[in-house]
PDB file of C-alpha atoms in Angstrom:
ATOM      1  CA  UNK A 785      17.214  16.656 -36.499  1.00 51.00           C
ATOM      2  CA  UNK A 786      18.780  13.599 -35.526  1.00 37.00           C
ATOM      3  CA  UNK A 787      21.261  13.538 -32.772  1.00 32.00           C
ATOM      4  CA  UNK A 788      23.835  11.871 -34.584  1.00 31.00           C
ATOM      5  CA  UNK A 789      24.246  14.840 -36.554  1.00 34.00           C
ATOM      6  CA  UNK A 790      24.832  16.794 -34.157  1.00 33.00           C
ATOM      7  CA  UNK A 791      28.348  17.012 -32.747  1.00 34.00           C
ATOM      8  CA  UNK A 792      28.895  17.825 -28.810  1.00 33.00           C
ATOM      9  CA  UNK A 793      33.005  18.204 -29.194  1.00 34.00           C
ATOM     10  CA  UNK A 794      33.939  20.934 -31.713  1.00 33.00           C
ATOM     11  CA  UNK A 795      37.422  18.934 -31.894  1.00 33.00           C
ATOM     12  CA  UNK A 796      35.470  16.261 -33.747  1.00 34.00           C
ATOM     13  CA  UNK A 797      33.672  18.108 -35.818  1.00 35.00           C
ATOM     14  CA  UNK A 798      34.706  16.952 -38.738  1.00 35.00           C
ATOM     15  CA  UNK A 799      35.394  13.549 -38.289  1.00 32.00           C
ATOM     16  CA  UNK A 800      31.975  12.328 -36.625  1.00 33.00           C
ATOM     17  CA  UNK A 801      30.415  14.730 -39.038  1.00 36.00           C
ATOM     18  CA  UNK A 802      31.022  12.144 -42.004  1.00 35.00           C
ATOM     19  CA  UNK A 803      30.220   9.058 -39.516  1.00 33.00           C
ATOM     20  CA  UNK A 804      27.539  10.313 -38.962  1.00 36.00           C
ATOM     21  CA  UNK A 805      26.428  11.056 -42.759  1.00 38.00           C
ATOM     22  CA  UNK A 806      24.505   7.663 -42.876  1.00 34.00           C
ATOM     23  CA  UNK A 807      21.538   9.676 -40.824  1.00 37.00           C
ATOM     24  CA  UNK A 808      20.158  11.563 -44.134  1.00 41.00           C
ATOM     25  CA  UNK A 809      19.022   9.974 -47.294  1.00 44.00           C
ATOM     26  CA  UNK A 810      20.893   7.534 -49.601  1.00 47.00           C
ATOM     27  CA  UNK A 811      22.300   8.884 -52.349  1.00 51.00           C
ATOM     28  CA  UNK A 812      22.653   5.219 -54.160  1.00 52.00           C
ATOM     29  CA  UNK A 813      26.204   4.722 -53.679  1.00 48.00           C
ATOM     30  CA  UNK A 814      27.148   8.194 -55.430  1.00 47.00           C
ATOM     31  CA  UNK A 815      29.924  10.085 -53.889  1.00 47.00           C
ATOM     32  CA  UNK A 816      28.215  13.474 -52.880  1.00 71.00           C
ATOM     33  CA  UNK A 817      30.307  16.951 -52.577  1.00 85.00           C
ATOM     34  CA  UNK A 818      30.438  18.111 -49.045  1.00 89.00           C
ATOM     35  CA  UNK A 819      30.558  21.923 -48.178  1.00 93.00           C
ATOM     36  CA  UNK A 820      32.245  22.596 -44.184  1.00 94.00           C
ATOM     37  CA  UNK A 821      31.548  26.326 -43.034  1.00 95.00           C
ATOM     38  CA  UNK A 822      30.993  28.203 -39.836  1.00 96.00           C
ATOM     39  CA  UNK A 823      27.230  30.164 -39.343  1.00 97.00           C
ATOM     40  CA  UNK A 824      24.982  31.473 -37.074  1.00 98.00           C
ATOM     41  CA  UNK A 825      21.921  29.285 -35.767  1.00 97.00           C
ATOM     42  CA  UNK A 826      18.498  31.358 -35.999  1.00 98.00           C
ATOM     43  CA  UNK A 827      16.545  29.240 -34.269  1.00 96.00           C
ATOM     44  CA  UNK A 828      13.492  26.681 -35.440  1.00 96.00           C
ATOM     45  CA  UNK A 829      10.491  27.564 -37.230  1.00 95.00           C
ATOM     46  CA  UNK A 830       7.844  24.507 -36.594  1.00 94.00           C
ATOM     47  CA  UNK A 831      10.043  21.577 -37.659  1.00 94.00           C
ATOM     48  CA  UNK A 832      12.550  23.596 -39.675  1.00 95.00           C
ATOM     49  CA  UNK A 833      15.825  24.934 -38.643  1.00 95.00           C
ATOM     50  CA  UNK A 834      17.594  28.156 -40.101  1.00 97.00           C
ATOM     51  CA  UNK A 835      21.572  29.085 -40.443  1.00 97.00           C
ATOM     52  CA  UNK A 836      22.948  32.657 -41.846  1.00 98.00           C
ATOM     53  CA  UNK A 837      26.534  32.814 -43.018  1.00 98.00           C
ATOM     54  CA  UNK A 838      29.049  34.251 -45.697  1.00 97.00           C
ATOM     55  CA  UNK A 839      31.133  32.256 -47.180  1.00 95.00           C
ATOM     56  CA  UNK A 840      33.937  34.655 -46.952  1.00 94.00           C
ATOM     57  CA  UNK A 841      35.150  38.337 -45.942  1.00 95.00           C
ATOM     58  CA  UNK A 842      32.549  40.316 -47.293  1.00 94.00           C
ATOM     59  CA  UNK A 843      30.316  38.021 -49.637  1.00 95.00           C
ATOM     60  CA  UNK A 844      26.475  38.000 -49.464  1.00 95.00           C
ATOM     61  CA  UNK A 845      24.423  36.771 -46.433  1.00 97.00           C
ATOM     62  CA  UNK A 846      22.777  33.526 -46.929  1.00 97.00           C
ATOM     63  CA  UNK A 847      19.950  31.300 -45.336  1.00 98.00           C
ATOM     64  CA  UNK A 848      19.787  27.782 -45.076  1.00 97.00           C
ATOM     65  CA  UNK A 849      16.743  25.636 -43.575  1.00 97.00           C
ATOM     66  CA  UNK A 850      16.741  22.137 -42.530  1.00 95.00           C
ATOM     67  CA  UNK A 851      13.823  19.945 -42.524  1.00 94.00           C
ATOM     68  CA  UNK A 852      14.873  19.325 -38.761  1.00 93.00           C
ATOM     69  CA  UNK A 853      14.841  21.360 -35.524  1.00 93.00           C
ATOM     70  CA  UNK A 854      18.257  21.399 -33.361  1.00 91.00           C
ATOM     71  CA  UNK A 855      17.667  21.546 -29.462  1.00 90.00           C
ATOM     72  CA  UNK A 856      17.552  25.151 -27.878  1.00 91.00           C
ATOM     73  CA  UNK A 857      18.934  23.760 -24.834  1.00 89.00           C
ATOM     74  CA  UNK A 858      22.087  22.793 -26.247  1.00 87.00           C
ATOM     75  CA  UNK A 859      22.470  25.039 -28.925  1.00 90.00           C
ATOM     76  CA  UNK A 860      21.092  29.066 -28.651  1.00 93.00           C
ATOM     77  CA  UNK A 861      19.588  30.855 -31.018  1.00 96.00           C
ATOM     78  CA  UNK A 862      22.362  33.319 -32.209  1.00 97.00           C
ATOM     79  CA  UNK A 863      25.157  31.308 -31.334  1.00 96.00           C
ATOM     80  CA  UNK A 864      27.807  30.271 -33.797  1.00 96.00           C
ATOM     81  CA  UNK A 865      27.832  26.386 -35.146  1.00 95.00           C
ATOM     82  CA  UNK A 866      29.806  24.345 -37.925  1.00 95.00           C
ATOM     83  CA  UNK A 867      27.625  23.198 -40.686  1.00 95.00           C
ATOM     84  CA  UNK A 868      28.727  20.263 -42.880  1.00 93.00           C
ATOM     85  CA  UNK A 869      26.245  19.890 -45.992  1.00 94.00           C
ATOM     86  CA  UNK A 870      25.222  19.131 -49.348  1.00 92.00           C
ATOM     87  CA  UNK A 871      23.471  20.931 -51.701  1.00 93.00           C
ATOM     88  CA  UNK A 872      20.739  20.060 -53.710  1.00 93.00           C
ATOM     89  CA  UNK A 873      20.398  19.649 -57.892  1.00 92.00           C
ATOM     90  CA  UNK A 874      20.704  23.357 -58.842  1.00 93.00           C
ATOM     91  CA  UNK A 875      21.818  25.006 -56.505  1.00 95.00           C
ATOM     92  CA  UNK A 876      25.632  26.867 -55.295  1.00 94.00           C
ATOM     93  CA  UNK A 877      27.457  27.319 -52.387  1.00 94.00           C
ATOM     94  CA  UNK A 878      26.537  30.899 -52.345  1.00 95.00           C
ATOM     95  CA  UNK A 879      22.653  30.484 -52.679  1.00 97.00           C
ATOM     96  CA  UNK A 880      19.965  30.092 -50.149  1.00 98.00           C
ATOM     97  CA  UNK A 881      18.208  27.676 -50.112  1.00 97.00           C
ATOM     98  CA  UNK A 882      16.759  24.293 -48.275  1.00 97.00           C
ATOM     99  CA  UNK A 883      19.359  21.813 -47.104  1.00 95.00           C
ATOM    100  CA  UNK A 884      18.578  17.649 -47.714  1.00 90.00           C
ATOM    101  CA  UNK A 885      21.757  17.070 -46.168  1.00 91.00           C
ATOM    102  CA  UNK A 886      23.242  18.533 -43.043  1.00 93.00           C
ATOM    103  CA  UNK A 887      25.532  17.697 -39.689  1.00 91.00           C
ATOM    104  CA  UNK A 888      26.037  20.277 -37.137  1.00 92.00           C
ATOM    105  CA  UNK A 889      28.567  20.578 -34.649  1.00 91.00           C
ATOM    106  CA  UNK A 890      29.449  23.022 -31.775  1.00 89.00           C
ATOM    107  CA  UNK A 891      32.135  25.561 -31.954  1.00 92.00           C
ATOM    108  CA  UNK A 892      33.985  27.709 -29.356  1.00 93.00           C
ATOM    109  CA  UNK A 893      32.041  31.190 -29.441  1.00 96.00           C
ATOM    110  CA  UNK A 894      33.330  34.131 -28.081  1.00 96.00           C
ATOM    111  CA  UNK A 895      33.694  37.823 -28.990  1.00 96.00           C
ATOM    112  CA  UNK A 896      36.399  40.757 -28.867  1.00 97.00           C
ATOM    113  CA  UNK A 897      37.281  42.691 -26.317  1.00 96.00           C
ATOM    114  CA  UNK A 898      38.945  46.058 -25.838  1.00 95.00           C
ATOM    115  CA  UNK A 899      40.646  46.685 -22.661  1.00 92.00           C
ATOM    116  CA  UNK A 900      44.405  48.049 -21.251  1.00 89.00           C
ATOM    117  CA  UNK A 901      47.538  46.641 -21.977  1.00 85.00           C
ATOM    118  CA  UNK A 902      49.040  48.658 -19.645  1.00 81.00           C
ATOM    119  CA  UNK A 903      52.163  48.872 -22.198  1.00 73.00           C
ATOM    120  CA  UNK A 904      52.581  45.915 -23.080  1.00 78.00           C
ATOM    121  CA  UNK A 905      51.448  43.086 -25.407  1.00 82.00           C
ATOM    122  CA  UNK A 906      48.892  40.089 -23.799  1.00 88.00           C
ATOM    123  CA  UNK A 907      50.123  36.900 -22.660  1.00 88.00           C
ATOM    124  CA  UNK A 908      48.709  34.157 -24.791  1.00 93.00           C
ATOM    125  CA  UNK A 909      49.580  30.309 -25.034  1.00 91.00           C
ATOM    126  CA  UNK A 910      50.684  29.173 -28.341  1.00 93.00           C
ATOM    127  CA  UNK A 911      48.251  28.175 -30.795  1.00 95.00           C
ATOM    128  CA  UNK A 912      48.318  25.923 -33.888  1.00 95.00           C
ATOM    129  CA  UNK A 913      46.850  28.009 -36.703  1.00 96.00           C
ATOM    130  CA  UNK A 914      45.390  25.885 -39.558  1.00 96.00           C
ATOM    131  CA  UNK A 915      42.930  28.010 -40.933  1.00 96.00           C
ATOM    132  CA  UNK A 916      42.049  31.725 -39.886  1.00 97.00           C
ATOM    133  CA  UNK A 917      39.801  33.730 -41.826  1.00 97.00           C
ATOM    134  CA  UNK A 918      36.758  36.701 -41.541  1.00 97.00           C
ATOM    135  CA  UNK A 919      33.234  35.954 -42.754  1.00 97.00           C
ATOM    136  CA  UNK A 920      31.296  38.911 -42.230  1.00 96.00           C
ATOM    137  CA  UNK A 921      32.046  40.344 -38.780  1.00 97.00           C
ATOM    138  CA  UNK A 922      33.007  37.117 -37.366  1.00 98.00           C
ATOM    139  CA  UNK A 923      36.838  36.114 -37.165  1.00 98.00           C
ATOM    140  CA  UNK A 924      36.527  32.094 -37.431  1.00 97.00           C
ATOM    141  CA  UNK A 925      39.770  29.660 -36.538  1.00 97.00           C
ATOM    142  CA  UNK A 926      40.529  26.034 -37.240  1.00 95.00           C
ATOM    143  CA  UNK A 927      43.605  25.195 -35.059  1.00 95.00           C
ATOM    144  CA  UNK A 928      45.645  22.316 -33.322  1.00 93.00           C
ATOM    145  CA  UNK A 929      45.019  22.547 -29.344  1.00 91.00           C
ATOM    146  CA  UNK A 930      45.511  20.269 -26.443  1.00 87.00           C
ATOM    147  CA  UNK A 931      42.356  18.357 -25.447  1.00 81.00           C
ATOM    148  CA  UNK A 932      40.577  19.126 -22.800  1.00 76.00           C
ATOM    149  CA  UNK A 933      37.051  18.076 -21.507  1.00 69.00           C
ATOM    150  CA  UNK A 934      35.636  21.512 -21.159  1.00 71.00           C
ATOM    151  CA  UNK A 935      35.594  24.252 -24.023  1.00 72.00           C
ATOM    152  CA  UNK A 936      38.440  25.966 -24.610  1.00 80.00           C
ATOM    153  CA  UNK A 937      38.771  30.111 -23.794  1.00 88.00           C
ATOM    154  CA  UNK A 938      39.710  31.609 -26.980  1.00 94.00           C
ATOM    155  CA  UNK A 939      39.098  35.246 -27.545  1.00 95.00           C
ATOM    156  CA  UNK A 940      40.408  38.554 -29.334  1.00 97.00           C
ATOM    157  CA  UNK A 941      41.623  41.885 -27.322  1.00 96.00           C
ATOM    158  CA  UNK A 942      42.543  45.342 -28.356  1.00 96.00           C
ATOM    159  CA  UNK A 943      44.174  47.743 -26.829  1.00 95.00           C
ATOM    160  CA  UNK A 944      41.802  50.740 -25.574  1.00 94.00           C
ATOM    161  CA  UNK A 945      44.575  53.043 -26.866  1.00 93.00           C
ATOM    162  CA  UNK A 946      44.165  52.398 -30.700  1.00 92.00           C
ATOM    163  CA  UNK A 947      40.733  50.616 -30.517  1.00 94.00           C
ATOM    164  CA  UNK A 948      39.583  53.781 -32.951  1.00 95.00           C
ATOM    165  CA  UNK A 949      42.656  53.702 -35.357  1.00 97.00           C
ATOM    166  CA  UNK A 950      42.029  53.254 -38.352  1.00 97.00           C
ATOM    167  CA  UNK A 951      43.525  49.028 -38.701  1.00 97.00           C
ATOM    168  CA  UNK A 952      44.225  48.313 -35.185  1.00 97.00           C
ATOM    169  CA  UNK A 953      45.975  45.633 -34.122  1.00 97.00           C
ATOM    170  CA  UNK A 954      43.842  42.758 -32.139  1.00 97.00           C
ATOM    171  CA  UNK A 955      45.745  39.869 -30.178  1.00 97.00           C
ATOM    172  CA  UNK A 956      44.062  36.215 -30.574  1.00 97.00           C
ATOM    173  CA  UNK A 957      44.395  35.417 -27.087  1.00 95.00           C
ATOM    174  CA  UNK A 958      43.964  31.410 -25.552  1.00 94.00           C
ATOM    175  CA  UNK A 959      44.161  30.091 -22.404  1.00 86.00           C
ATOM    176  CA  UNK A 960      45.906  26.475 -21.644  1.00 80.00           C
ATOM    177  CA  UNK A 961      43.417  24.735 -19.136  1.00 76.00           C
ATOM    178  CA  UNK A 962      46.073  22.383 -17.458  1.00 72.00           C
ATOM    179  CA  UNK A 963      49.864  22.699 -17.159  1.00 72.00           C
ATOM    180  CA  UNK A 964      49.787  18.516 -17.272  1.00 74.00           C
ATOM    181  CA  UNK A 965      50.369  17.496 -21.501  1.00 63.00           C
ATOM    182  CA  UNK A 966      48.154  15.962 -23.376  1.00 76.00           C
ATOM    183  CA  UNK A 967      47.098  15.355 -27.205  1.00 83.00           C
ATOM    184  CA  UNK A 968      46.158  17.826 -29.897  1.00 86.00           C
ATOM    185  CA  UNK A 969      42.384  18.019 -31.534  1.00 88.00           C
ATOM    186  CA  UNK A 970      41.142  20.314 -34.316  1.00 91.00           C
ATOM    187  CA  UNK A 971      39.430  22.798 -32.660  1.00 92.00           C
ATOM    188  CA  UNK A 972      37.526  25.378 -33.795  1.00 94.00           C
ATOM    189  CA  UNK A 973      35.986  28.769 -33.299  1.00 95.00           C
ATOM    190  CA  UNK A 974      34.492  31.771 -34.115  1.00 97.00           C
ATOM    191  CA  UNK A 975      35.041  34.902 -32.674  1.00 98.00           C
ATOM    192  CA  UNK A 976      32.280  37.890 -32.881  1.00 98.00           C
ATOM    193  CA  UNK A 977      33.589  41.466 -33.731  1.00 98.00           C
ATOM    194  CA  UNK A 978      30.208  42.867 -33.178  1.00 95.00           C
ATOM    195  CA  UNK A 979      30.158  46.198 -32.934  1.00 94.00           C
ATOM    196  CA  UNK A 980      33.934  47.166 -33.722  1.00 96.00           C
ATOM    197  CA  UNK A 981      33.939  45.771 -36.762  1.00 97.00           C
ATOM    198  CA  UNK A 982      30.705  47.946 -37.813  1.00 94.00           C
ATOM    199  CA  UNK A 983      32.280  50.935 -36.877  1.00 94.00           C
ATOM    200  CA  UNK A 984      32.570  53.348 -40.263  1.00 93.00           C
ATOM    201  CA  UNK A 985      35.650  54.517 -39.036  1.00 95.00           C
ATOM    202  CA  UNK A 986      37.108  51.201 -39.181  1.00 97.00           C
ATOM    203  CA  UNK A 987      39.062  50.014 -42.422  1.00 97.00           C
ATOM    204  CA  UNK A 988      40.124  46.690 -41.015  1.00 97.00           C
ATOM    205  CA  UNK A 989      41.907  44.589 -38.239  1.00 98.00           C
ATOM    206  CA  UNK A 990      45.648  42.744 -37.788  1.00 98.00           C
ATOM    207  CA  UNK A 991      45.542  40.052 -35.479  1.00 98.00           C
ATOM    208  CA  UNK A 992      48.442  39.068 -33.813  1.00 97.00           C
ATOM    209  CA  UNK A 993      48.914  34.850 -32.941  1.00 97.00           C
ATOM    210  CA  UNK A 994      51.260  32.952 -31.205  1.00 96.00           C
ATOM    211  CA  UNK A 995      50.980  30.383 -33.948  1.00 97.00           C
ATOM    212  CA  UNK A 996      52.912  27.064 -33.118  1.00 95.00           C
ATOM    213  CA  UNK A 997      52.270  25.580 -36.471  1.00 94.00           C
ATOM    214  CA  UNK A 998      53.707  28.619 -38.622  1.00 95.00           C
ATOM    215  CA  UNK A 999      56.026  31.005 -36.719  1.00 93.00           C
ATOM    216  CA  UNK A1000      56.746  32.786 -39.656  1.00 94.00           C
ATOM    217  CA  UNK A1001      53.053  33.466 -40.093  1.00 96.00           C
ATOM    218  CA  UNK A1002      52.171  35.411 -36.835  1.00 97.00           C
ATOM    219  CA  UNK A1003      50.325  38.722 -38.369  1.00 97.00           C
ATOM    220  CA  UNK A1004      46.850  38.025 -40.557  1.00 97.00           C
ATOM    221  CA  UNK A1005      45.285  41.375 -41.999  1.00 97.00           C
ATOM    222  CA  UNK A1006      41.444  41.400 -42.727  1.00 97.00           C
ATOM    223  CA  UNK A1007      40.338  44.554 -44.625  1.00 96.00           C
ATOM    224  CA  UNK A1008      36.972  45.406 -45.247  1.00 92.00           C
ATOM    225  CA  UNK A1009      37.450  45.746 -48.703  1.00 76.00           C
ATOM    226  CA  UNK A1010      38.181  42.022 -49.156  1.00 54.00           C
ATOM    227  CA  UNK A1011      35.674  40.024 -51.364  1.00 49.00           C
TER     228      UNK A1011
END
């Protein structure tokens, strides 16, 4: 795959994303529907590439190739990535399929942890929620954050005490890198429940935000039984 399709800053995703559509094949002037969603990179196979996601909660797993490989060097195999595609004549959003079209950009990846509170509730720096939503066992966020020029430390924590209730509650938790101001990006990420989430036990998650945007939108519930 090209290099100008693939975006270094996850703040930018979107933006250089659609600069950078001029890289694949004319479409002869036609506008073309573009489809934005996070997924797991599964490495190359010869001079393909492959993704796996779910469009949302608890739809099907899908697979999409690319005609182009990505760099292992910059990108692992397993590690969560923002796709920005079109789909060819005949087929959905929800099918697998080869991709003539594609951009990918890094994301912040990171995964839950369960730890002690010690009684009381984790400190976390406010956080300007745009989007946050569960595909699969992966909580994935689209948010307003200062800029900085390393990745960000976003994560989610549960307290050991109720880490095997039922719907626990889960704290997004983020970490300011600087005191000094500066200007908001988009950022995004996706956060890996692994494990917990598989757990039978387990009928879903609240996660708590400090969300600077919303304040009166501070609690999202993901059950399992979401479609």
């Amino acid at each position: 795959m090209k290099f100008c399709d693939f975006i270094r800053s996850a703040s930018a995703a979107l933006a250089l994303s659609l600069m950078s559509w001029g890289c694949s094949d004319d479409n002869g002037g036609m506008s073309t529907e573009r489809y934005m969603n996070f997924a797991t990179f599964e490495g190359n196979e010869g001079s393909t590439s492959r993704y796996t996601l779910q469009i949302i909660n608890d739809s099907p797993l899908i697979t999409l190739t690319y005609g182009a490989t990505l760099d292992e060097s910059q990108v692992k195999k397993g590690e969560r990535v923002m796709l920005i595609y079109s789909l060819p004549d005949g087929m959905t959003v929800n099918d697998s399929g080869r991709l003539t079209r594609l951009s990918v950009g890094k994301v912040v990846n990171s995964s839950l942890e369960v730890g002690s509170f010690d009684g009381e509730s984790p400190r976390s720096d406010a956080v300007g929620v745009q989007a946050l939503y569960r595909t699969g066992r992966y909580v994935n966020l689209q948010a307003q954050l200062p800029y900085y020029s390393e990745s960000c430390k976003i994560g989610l924590k549960v307290d050991g005490a109720e880490a095997e209730a039922p719907i626990p509650t889960a704290y997004l938790i983020y970490e300011r890198q600087a005191d000094t101001p500066t200007f908001d990006r988009t950022t995004y990420a996706s956060i890996d429940m692994g494990q917990f989430w598989m757990r039978e036990t387990l009928k879903g998650i609240k996660i708590v935000v400090e969300n600077s945007l919303d304040p009166s939108k501070l609690e999202f519930l993901f059950l399992k039984s979401d479609k």
